[in-house]
PDB file of C-alpha atoms and ligand atoms in Angstrom:
ATOM      1  CA  UNK A  21      47.017 -62.650  73.419  1.00 71.00           C
ATOM      2  CA  UNK A  22      46.582 -66.328  72.713  1.00 91.00           C
ATOM      3  CA  UNK A  23      49.451 -68.268  71.304  1.00 96.00           C
ATOM      4  CA  UNK A  24      47.539 -68.790  68.311  1.00 96.00           C
ATOM      5  CA  UNK A  25      47.116 -65.312  67.624  1.00 97.00           C
ATOM      6  CA  UNK A  26      50.692 -64.519  68.178  1.00 97.00           C
ATOM      7  CA  UNK A  27      51.922 -66.814  66.022  1.00 98.00           C
ATOM      8  CA  UNK A  28      49.511 -65.848  63.098  1.00 97.00           C
ATOM      9  CA  UNK A  29      50.431 -62.196  63.733  1.00 97.00           C
ATOM     10  CA  UNK A  30      54.194 -62.821  63.718  1.00 98.00           C
ATOM     11  CA  UNK A  31      53.672 -65.233  60.463  1.00 98.00           C
ATOM     12  CA  UNK A  32      51.959 -62.414  58.594  1.00 98.00           C
ATOM     13  CA  UNK A  33      54.697 -59.962  59.870  1.00 98.00           C
ATOM     14  CA  UNK A  34      57.700 -62.358  57.995  1.00 98.00           C
ATOM     15  CA  UNK A  35      55.552 -62.459  54.761  1.00 98.00           C
ATOM     16  CA  UNK A  36      55.254 -59.044  54.928  1.00 98.00           C
ATOM     17  CA  UNK A  37      58.986 -58.650  55.264  1.00 98.00           C
ATOM     18  CA  UNK A  38      59.892 -61.185  52.637  1.00 98.00           C
ATOM     19  CA  UNK A  39      57.807 -59.359  50.341  1.00 98.00           C
ATOM     20  CA  UNK A  40      59.103 -55.553  51.359  1.00 98.00           C
ATOM     21  CA  UNK A  41      63.028 -56.986  51.085  1.00 98.00           C
ATOM     22  CA  UNK A  42      62.271 -59.011  47.757  1.00 98.00           C
ATOM     23  CA  UNK A  43      62.968 -62.393  49.746  1.00 98.00           C
ATOM     24  CA  UNK A  44      61.416 -65.377  48.477  1.00 98.00           C
ATOM     25  CA  UNK A  45      58.359 -66.028  50.057  1.00 97.00           C
ATOM     26  CA  UNK A  46      58.414 -68.586  53.011  1.00 97.00           C
ATOM     27  CA  UNK A  47      62.185 -68.256  52.726  1.00 98.00           C
ATOM     28  CA  UNK A  48      62.415 -67.244  56.413  1.00 98.00           C
ATOM     29  CA  UNK A  49      61.990 -70.422  58.781  1.00 98.00           C
ATOM     30  CA  UNK A  50      60.457 -69.108  62.477  1.00 98.00           C
ATOM     31  CA  UNK A  51      62.061 -70.775  65.472  1.00 98.00           C
ATOM     32  CA  UNK A  52      59.482 -70.714  68.761  1.00 98.00           C
ATOM     33  CA  UNK A  53      62.041 -69.998  71.453  1.00 98.00           C
ATOM     34  CA  UNK A  54      60.391 -72.052  74.237  1.00 98.00           C
ATOM     35  CA  UNK A  55      62.843 -71.740  76.965  1.00 98.00           C
ATOM     36  CA  UNK A  56      61.224 -71.240  80.213  1.00 97.00           C
ATOM     37  CA  UNK A  57      57.934 -71.400  78.668  1.00 97.00           C
ATOM     38  CA  UNK A  58      55.617 -74.243  79.712  1.00 96.00           C
ATOM     39  CA  UNK A  59      54.472 -77.422  78.013  1.00 96.00           C
ATOM     40  CA  UNK A  60      50.898 -76.184  77.825  1.00 96.00           C
ATOM     41  CA  UNK A  61      52.121 -73.037  76.158  1.00 96.00           C
ATOM     42  CA  UNK A  62      54.209 -75.347  73.553  1.00 97.00           C
ATOM     43  CA  UNK A  63      51.270 -77.270  72.982  1.00 96.00           C
ATOM     44  CA  UNK A  64      49.044 -74.276  72.145  1.00 96.00           C
ATOM     45  CA  UNK A  65      51.907 -73.556  69.367  1.00 97.00           C
ATOM     46  CA  UNK A  66      51.987 -76.947  68.128  1.00 97.00           C
ATOM     47  CA  UNK A  67      48.215 -76.900  67.779  1.00 96.00           C
ATOM     48  CA  UNK A  68      48.332 -73.721  65.553  1.00 96.00           C
ATOM     49  CA  UNK A  69      51.085 -75.414  63.362  1.00 96.00           C
ATOM     50  CA  UNK A  70      54.449 -74.704  64.743  1.00 97.00           C
ATOM     51  CA  UNK A  71      57.202 -77.148  64.324  1.00 97.00           C
ATOM     52  CA  UNK A  72      60.378 -75.919  65.103  1.00 98.00           C
ATOM     53  CA  UNK A  73      61.516 -74.799  68.879  1.00 98.00           C
ATOM     54  CA  UNK A  74      64.518 -73.449  70.376  1.00 98.00           C
ATOM     55  CA  UNK A  75      65.801 -73.966  73.808  1.00 98.00           C
ATOM     56  CA  UNK A  76      68.966 -72.744  75.667  1.00 98.00           C
ATOM     57  CA  UNK A  77      69.232 -74.998  78.484  1.00 98.00           C
ATOM     58  CA  UNK A  78      69.433 -78.830  78.228  1.00 97.00           C
ATOM     59  CA  UNK A  79      68.115 -79.844  81.504  1.00 97.00           C
ATOM     60  CA  UNK A  80      64.943 -77.772  80.939  1.00 97.00           C
ATOM     61  CA  UNK A  81      64.573 -78.902  77.308  1.00 98.00           C
ATOM     62  CA  UNK A  82      65.155 -82.571  77.315  1.00 98.00           C
ATOM     63  CA  UNK A  83      61.905 -83.187  79.447  1.00 98.00           C
ATOM     64  CA  UNK A  84      60.003 -81.238  77.168  1.00 98.00           C
ATOM     65  CA  UNK A  85      61.646 -83.127  74.247  1.00 98.00           C
ATOM     66  CA  UNK A  86      60.596 -86.308  75.809  1.00 97.00           C
ATOM     67  CA  UNK A  87      57.259 -85.358  76.567  1.00 97.00           C
ATOM     68  CA  UNK A  88      56.287 -84.249  73.067  1.00 97.00           C
ATOM     69  CA  UNK A  89      57.929 -87.685  71.821  1.00 95.00           C
ATOM     70  CA  UNK A  90      55.170 -89.648  73.744  1.00 93.00           C
ATOM     71  CA  UNK A  91      52.418 -87.041  73.868  1.00 91.00           C
ATOM     72  CA  UNK A  92      52.576 -85.769  69.989  1.00 86.00           C
ATOM     73  CA  UNK A  93      52.730 -87.784  66.952  1.00 86.00           C
ATOM     74  CA  UNK A  94      53.955 -84.827  65.034  1.00 89.00           C
ATOM     75  CA  UNK A  95      57.676 -84.638  64.159  1.00 92.00           C
ATOM     76  CA  UNK A  96      59.021 -81.562  65.776  1.00 97.00           C
ATOM     77  CA  UNK A  97      62.559 -80.180  65.202  1.00 98.00           C
ATOM     78  CA  UNK A  98      64.497 -78.904  68.171  1.00 98.00           C
ATOM     79  CA  UNK A  99      67.182 -76.473  68.122  1.00 99.00           C
ATOM     80  CA  UNK A 100      69.990 -75.887  70.629  1.00 98.00           C
ATOM     81  CA  UNK A 101      70.613 -72.083  70.977  1.00 98.00           C
ATOM     82  CA  UNK A 102      71.974 -71.461  74.284  1.00 98.00           C
ATOM     83  CA  UNK A 103      75.772 -71.380  75.623  1.00 97.00           C
ATOM     84  CA  UNK A 104      77.391 -74.891  75.736  1.00 97.00           C
ATOM     85  CA  UNK A 105      79.212 -76.554  78.597  1.00 96.00           C
ATOM     86  CA  UNK A 106      81.264 -79.493  77.845  1.00 97.00           C
ATOM     87  CA  UNK A 107      79.393 -81.605  80.248  1.00 97.00           C
ATOM     88  CA  UNK A 108      75.907 -81.136  78.603  1.00 98.00           C
ATOM     89  CA  UNK A 109      77.098 -82.068  75.063  1.00 98.00           C
ATOM     90  CA  UNK A 110      75.973 -85.821  75.347  1.00 98.00           C
ATOM     91  CA  UNK A 111      72.658 -84.786  75.828  1.00 98.00           C
ATOM     92  CA  UNK A 112      72.169 -82.385  73.259  1.00 98.00           C
ATOM     93  CA  UNK A 113      74.037 -84.648  70.624  1.00 98.00           C
ATOM     94  CA  UNK A 114      71.260 -86.992  71.440  1.00 98.00           C
ATOM     95  CA  UNK A 115      67.804 -84.813  71.764  1.00 98.00           C
ATOM     96  CA  UNK A 116      68.527 -82.092  69.241  1.00 98.00           C
ATOM     97  CA  UNK A 117      68.263 -81.808  65.644  1.00 98.00           C
ATOM     98  CA  UNK A 118      70.097 -78.730  65.370  1.00 99.00           C
ATOM     99  CA  UNK A 119      72.610 -76.680  67.349  1.00 99.00           C
ATOM    100  CA  UNK A 120      73.245 -72.931  66.679  1.00 98.00           C
ATOM    101  CA  UNK A 121      75.745 -72.103  69.291  1.00 98.00           C
ATOM    102  CA  UNK A 122      79.085 -73.613  68.344  1.00 98.00           C
ATOM    103  CA  UNK A 123      81.887 -71.457  69.249  1.00 97.00           C
ATOM    104  CA  UNK A 124      84.977 -73.525  69.642  1.00 97.00           C
ATOM    105  CA  UNK A 125      86.489 -76.881  68.344  1.00 98.00           C
ATOM    106  CA  UNK A 126      86.330 -78.606  71.641  1.00 98.00           C
ATOM    107  CA  UNK A 127      82.884 -78.648  71.673  1.00 98.00           C
ATOM    108  CA  UNK A 128      81.976 -79.437  68.018  1.00 98.00           C
ATOM    109  CA  UNK A 129      84.411 -82.391  68.639  1.00 98.00           C
ATOM    110  CA  UNK A 130      82.309 -83.428  71.782  1.00 98.00           C
ATOM    111  CA  UNK A 131      78.922 -83.209  69.753  1.00 98.00           C
ATOM    112  CA  UNK A 132      80.272 -85.160  66.756  1.00 98.00           C
ATOM    113  CA  UNK A 133      81.729 -87.951  68.905  1.00 98.00           C
ATOM    114  CA  UNK A 134      78.572 -88.374  70.977  1.00 98.00           C
ATOM    115  CA  UNK A 135      75.941 -87.962  68.293  1.00 98.00           C
ATOM    116  CA  UNK A 136      74.288 -91.334  68.096  1.00 98.00           C
ATOM    117  CA  UNK A 137      75.122 -93.700  65.104  1.00 97.00           C
ATOM    118  CA  UNK A 138      71.387 -94.235  64.118  1.00 97.00           C
ATOM    119  CA  UNK A 139      70.577 -90.330  64.199  1.00 98.00           C
ATOM    120  CA  UNK A 140      71.406 -88.307  61.009  1.00 98.00           C
ATOM    121  CA  UNK A 141      74.313 -85.744  61.291  1.00 98.00           C
ATOM    122  CA  UNK A 142      73.557 -83.051  63.619  1.00 98.00           C
ATOM    123  CA  UNK A 143      73.033 -79.535  61.813  1.00 98.00           C
ATOM    124  CA  UNK A 144      75.112 -76.924  63.254  1.00 99.00           C
ATOM    125  CA  UNK A 145      75.880 -73.423  63.105  1.00 99.00           C
ATOM    126  CA  UNK A 146      78.887 -71.246  63.993  1.00 98.00           C
ATOM    127  CA  UNK A 147      78.174 -68.750  66.653  1.00 98.00           C
ATOM    128  CA  UNK A 148      79.787 -65.261  65.780  1.00 98.00           C
ATOM    129  CA  UNK A 149      80.632 -62.379  68.054  1.00 97.00           C
ATOM    130  CA  UNK A 150      79.437 -59.918  65.452  1.00 96.00           C
ATOM    131  CA  UNK A 151      79.820 -56.725  67.964  1.00 93.00           C
ATOM    132  CA  UNK A 152      83.751 -58.101  68.321  1.00 81.00           C
ATOM    133  CA  UNK A 153      83.141 -57.604  72.050  1.00 79.00           C
ATOM    134  CA  UNK A 154      84.906 -59.381  74.603  1.00 74.00           C
ATOM    135  CA  UNK A 155      81.934 -59.943  76.858  1.00 74.00           C
ATOM    136  CA  UNK A 156      79.834 -61.492  73.955  1.00 76.00           C
ATOM    137  CA  UNK A 157      79.718 -65.476  73.370  1.00 88.00           C
ATOM    138  CA  UNK A 158      80.592 -66.265  70.036  1.00 96.00           C
ATOM    139  CA  UNK A 159      83.599 -66.636  67.979  1.00 96.00           C
ATOM    140  CA  UNK A 160      85.470 -63.751  66.296  1.00 96.00           C
ATOM    141  CA  UNK A 161      85.047 -62.997  62.624  1.00 96.00           C
ATOM    142  CA  UNK A 162      88.884 -63.692  61.816  1.00 96.00           C
ATOM    143  CA  UNK A 163      88.445 -67.085  63.488  1.00 97.00           C
ATOM    144  CA  UNK A 164      85.294 -68.446  61.867  1.00 98.00           C
ATOM    145  CA  UNK A 165      87.272 -69.709  58.912  1.00 98.00           C
ATOM    146  CA  UNK A 166      89.716 -71.893  60.742  1.00 98.00           C
ATOM    147  CA  UNK A 167      86.961 -73.472  62.780  1.00 98.00           C
ATOM    148  CA  UNK A 168      84.693 -74.171  59.829  1.00 98.00           C
ATOM    149  CA  UNK A 169      87.633 -75.946  58.061  1.00 98.00           C
ATOM    150  CA  UNK A 170      88.406 -78.155  61.057  1.00 98.00           C
ATOM    151  CA  UNK A 171      84.542 -78.941  61.405  1.00 98.00           C
ATOM    152  CA  UNK A 172      84.620 -80.588  57.689  1.00 96.00           C
ATOM    153  CA  UNK A 173      86.407 -83.652  59.165  1.00 97.00           C
ATOM    154  CA  UNK A 174      83.769 -84.096  61.801  1.00 98.00           C
ATOM    155  CA  UNK A 175      81.205 -86.564  59.793  1.00 98.00           C
ATOM    156  CA  UNK A 176      78.323 -86.431  62.289  1.00 98.00           C
ATOM    157  CA  UNK A 177      78.148 -82.819  61.977  1.00 98.00           C
ATOM    158  CA  UNK A 178      76.920 -81.096  59.088  1.00 98.00           C
ATOM    159  CA  UNK A 179      77.468 -77.159  59.284  1.00 98.00           C
ATOM    160  CA  UNK A 180      74.821 -75.204  57.966  1.00 98.00           C
ATOM    161  CA  UNK A 181      76.003 -71.834  58.401  1.00 98.00           C
ATOM    162  CA  UNK A 182      76.154 -68.952  61.056  1.00 98.00           C
ATOM    163  CA  UNK A 183      74.230 -67.572  64.020  1.00 98.00           C
ATOM    164  CA  UNK A 184      74.696 -64.189  65.942  1.00 98.00           C
ATOM    165  CA  UNK A 185      72.754 -62.336  68.694  1.00 97.00           C
ATOM    166  CA  UNK A 186      74.062 -58.479  68.463  1.00 96.00           C
ATOM    167  CA  UNK A 187      73.854 -56.353  71.375  1.00 94.00           C
ATOM    168  CA  UNK A 188      70.267 -54.626  71.583  1.00 94.00           C
ATOM    169  CA  UNK A 189      69.923 -51.579  69.502  1.00 95.00           C
ATOM    170  CA  UNK A 190      66.825 -49.551  68.709  1.00 96.00           C
ATOM    171  CA  UNK A 191      68.187 -48.245  65.301  1.00 98.00           C
ATOM    172  CA  UNK A 192      66.988 -50.642  62.314  1.00 98.00           C
ATOM    173  CA  UNK A 193      69.863 -49.117  60.158  1.00 98.00           C
ATOM    174  CA  UNK A 194      72.249 -50.205  63.106  1.00 97.00           C
ATOM    175  CA  UNK A 195      70.667 -53.380  63.469  1.00 98.00           C
ATOM    176  CA  UNK A 196      70.803 -54.290  59.614  1.00 98.00           C
ATOM    177  CA  UNK A 197      74.578 -53.287  59.651  1.00 98.00           C
ATOM    178  CA  UNK A 198      75.404 -56.174  61.990  1.00 97.00           C
ATOM    179  CA  UNK A 199      73.350 -58.568  60.207  1.00 98.00           C
ATOM    180  CA  UNK A 200      75.102 -57.499  56.905  1.00 98.00           C
ATOM    181  CA  UNK A 201      78.144 -58.219  58.556  1.00 98.00           C
ATOM    182  CA  UNK A 202      77.313 -61.844  59.486  1.00 98.00           C
ATOM    183  CA  UNK A 203      75.524 -62.283  55.802  1.00 98.00           C
ATOM    184  CA  UNK A 204      79.219 -60.903  54.306  1.00 98.00           C
ATOM    185  CA  UNK A 205      80.992 -63.744  56.493  1.00 98.00           C
ATOM    186  CA  UNK A 206      78.829 -66.195  55.173  1.00 98.00           C
ATOM    187  CA  UNK A 207      79.319 -65.454  51.364  1.00 98.00           C
ATOM    188  CA  UNK A 208      83.047 -65.303  52.041  1.00 98.00           C
ATOM    189  CA  UNK A 209      83.062 -68.785  53.357  1.00 98.00           C
ATOM    190  CA  UNK A 210      80.656 -69.718  50.193  1.00 98.00           C
ATOM    191  CA  UNK A 211      83.174 -68.293  47.958  1.00 98.00           C
ATOM    192  CA  UNK A 212      85.722 -70.561  49.384  1.00 96.00           C
ATOM    193  CA  UNK A 213      83.703 -74.305  48.786  1.00 89.00           C
ATOM    194  CA  UNK A 214      81.674 -74.040  51.611  1.00 97.00           C
ATOM    195  CA  UNK A 215      78.134 -74.766  50.913  1.00 97.00           C
ATOM    196  CA  UNK A 216      76.331 -73.139  53.913  1.00 98.00           C
ATOM    197  CA  UNK A 217      72.899 -72.094  53.655  1.00 98.00           C
ATOM    198  CA  UNK A 218      71.860 -70.984  57.066  1.00 98.00           C
ATOM    199  CA  UNK A 219      71.786 -67.333  58.673  1.00 99.00           C
ATOM    200  CA  UNK A 220      70.588 -67.603  61.980  1.00 98.00           C
ATOM    201  CA  UNK A 221      69.479 -64.206  63.196  1.00 98.00           C
ATOM    202  CA  UNK A 222      66.765 -62.154  64.343  1.00 98.00           C
ATOM    203  CA  UNK A 223      65.191 -61.869  67.538  1.00 98.00           C
ATOM    204  CA  UNK A 224      61.604 -60.282  68.630  1.00 98.00           C
ATOM    205  CA  UNK A 225      63.145 -56.656  68.422  1.00 97.00           C
ATOM    206  CA  UNK A 226      65.141 -56.925  65.492  1.00 98.00           C
ATOM    207  CA  UNK A 227      63.770 -59.499  63.064  1.00 98.00           C
ATOM    208  CA  UNK A 228      62.698 -57.099  60.454  1.00 98.00           C
ATOM    209  CA  UNK A 229      66.188 -56.032  60.081  1.00 98.00           C
ATOM    210  CA  UNK A 230      67.463 -59.802  60.095  1.00 98.00           C
ATOM    211  CA  UNK A 231      64.963 -60.477  57.272  1.00 98.00           C
ATOM    212  CA  UNK A 232      66.086 -57.595  55.217  1.00 98.00           C
ATOM    213  CA  UNK A 233      69.787 -58.670  55.618  1.00 98.00           C
ATOM    214  CA  UNK A 234      69.132 -62.206  54.652  1.00 98.00           C
ATOM    215  CA  UNK A 235      68.145 -64.279  57.717  1.00 99.00           C
ATOM    216  CA  UNK A 236      66.672 -67.821  57.094  1.00 98.00           C
ATOM    217  CA  UNK A 237      65.928 -68.539  60.489  1.00 98.00           C
ATOM    218  CA  UNK A 238      64.747 -66.324  63.041  1.00 98.00           C
ATOM    219  CA  UNK A 239      64.445 -67.037  66.585  1.00 98.00           C
ATOM    220  CA  UNK A 240      61.569 -65.710  68.462  1.00 98.00           C
ATOM    221  CA  UNK A 241      60.603 -65.904  71.989  1.00 98.00           C
ATOM    222  CA  UNK A 242      59.054 -63.023  73.788  1.00 97.00           C
ATOM    223  CA  UNK A 243      56.925 -61.706  70.839  1.00 97.00           C
ATOM    224  CA  UNK A 244      55.349 -64.889  70.579  1.00 97.00           C
ATOM    225  CA  UNK A 245      54.804 -66.634  74.159  1.00 96.00           C
ATOM    226  CA  UNK A 246      54.940 -63.239  76.215  1.00 92.00           C
ATOM    227  CA  UNK A 247      57.306 -62.570  78.977  1.00 90.00           C
ATOM    228  CA  UNK A 248      59.417 -65.874  80.267  1.00 90.00           C
ATOM    229  CA  UNK A 249      58.638 -67.070  83.753  1.00 79.00           C
TER     230      UNK A 249
HETATM  231  C1  PLP B 320      66.259 -66.148  74.424  1.00 87.42           C
HETATM  232  C2  PLP B 320      66.672 -66.193  73.032  1.00 87.42           C
HETATM  233  C3  PLP B 320      66.051 -65.685  71.778  1.00 87.42           C
HETATM  234  C4  PLP B 320      64.666 -65.411  71.950  1.00 87.42           C
HETATM  235  O1  PLP B 320      64.835 -63.871  72.416  1.00 87.42           O
HETATM  236  P1  PLP B 320      63.440 -62.857  72.232  1.00 87.42           P
HETATM  237  O2  PLP B 320      64.035 -61.605  72.632  1.00 87.42           O
HETATM  238  O3  PLP B 320      62.652 -63.361  73.516  1.00 87.42           O
HETATM  239  O4  PLP B 320      62.620 -63.126  71.203  1.00 87.42           O
HETATM  240  C5  PLP B 320      66.774 -66.031  70.653  1.00 87.42           C
HETATM  241  N1  PLP B 320      67.908 -66.416  70.331  1.00 87.42           N
HETATM  242  C6  PLP B 320      68.530 -66.963  71.639  1.00 87.42           C
HETATM  243  C7  PLP B 320      69.934 -67.083  70.981  1.00 87.42           C
HETATM  244  C8  PLP B 320      68.020 -66.674  72.903  1.00 87.42           C
HETATM  245  O5  PLP B 320      68.845 -67.026  73.677  1.00 87.42           O
END
């Protein structure tokens, strides 16, 4: 399938789920996860109207971002969604509009210090280990509030919400339970004078469940671009 068709297909699915689960129309943003996908494929997606892209590896992403800065007059939004090593924060702070995968204060501080002054604050989400499994990346639920509170002092970061990558599960009810847990975390923060508007959750195999539970951004790779190279 061409990317234009799969993009149309997924956009229709998103609209169907918005209706089915009584969500506002266009309340779910589609992030096209272009990691390990070619410039050509990204170009096709842009021509089909896609603006938001997700990348997981800064070395791979930056040449792509540079390319489109010079070869497209559209304004694109780049979301960093991968694990963050300390030595990559400078590049991430300079090139991305969003970072979804903050799981410790050290990384948040570095991104804050390295965000160039001429750019607006970096939009960020805290990544939560919703399965509570020790092998998974993301912060534990009980540690979210402390990190969020510390981040309030970082003026070049704008905390927008929470992100998670649950363990794969084919049962939509089980998928929903995990996403609901993340939504509850966000609601609790918002009862405590945070003003968060973003739930980044849902991928190719579980985005219906995520939309049902309030996702505002879904991150779709393979369902849009096909298998990664
Ligand atoms: C790769 C990736 C995705 C996209 O996964 P698909 O299953 O291909 O849709 C979404 N979010 C994160 C954090 C990823 O690393």
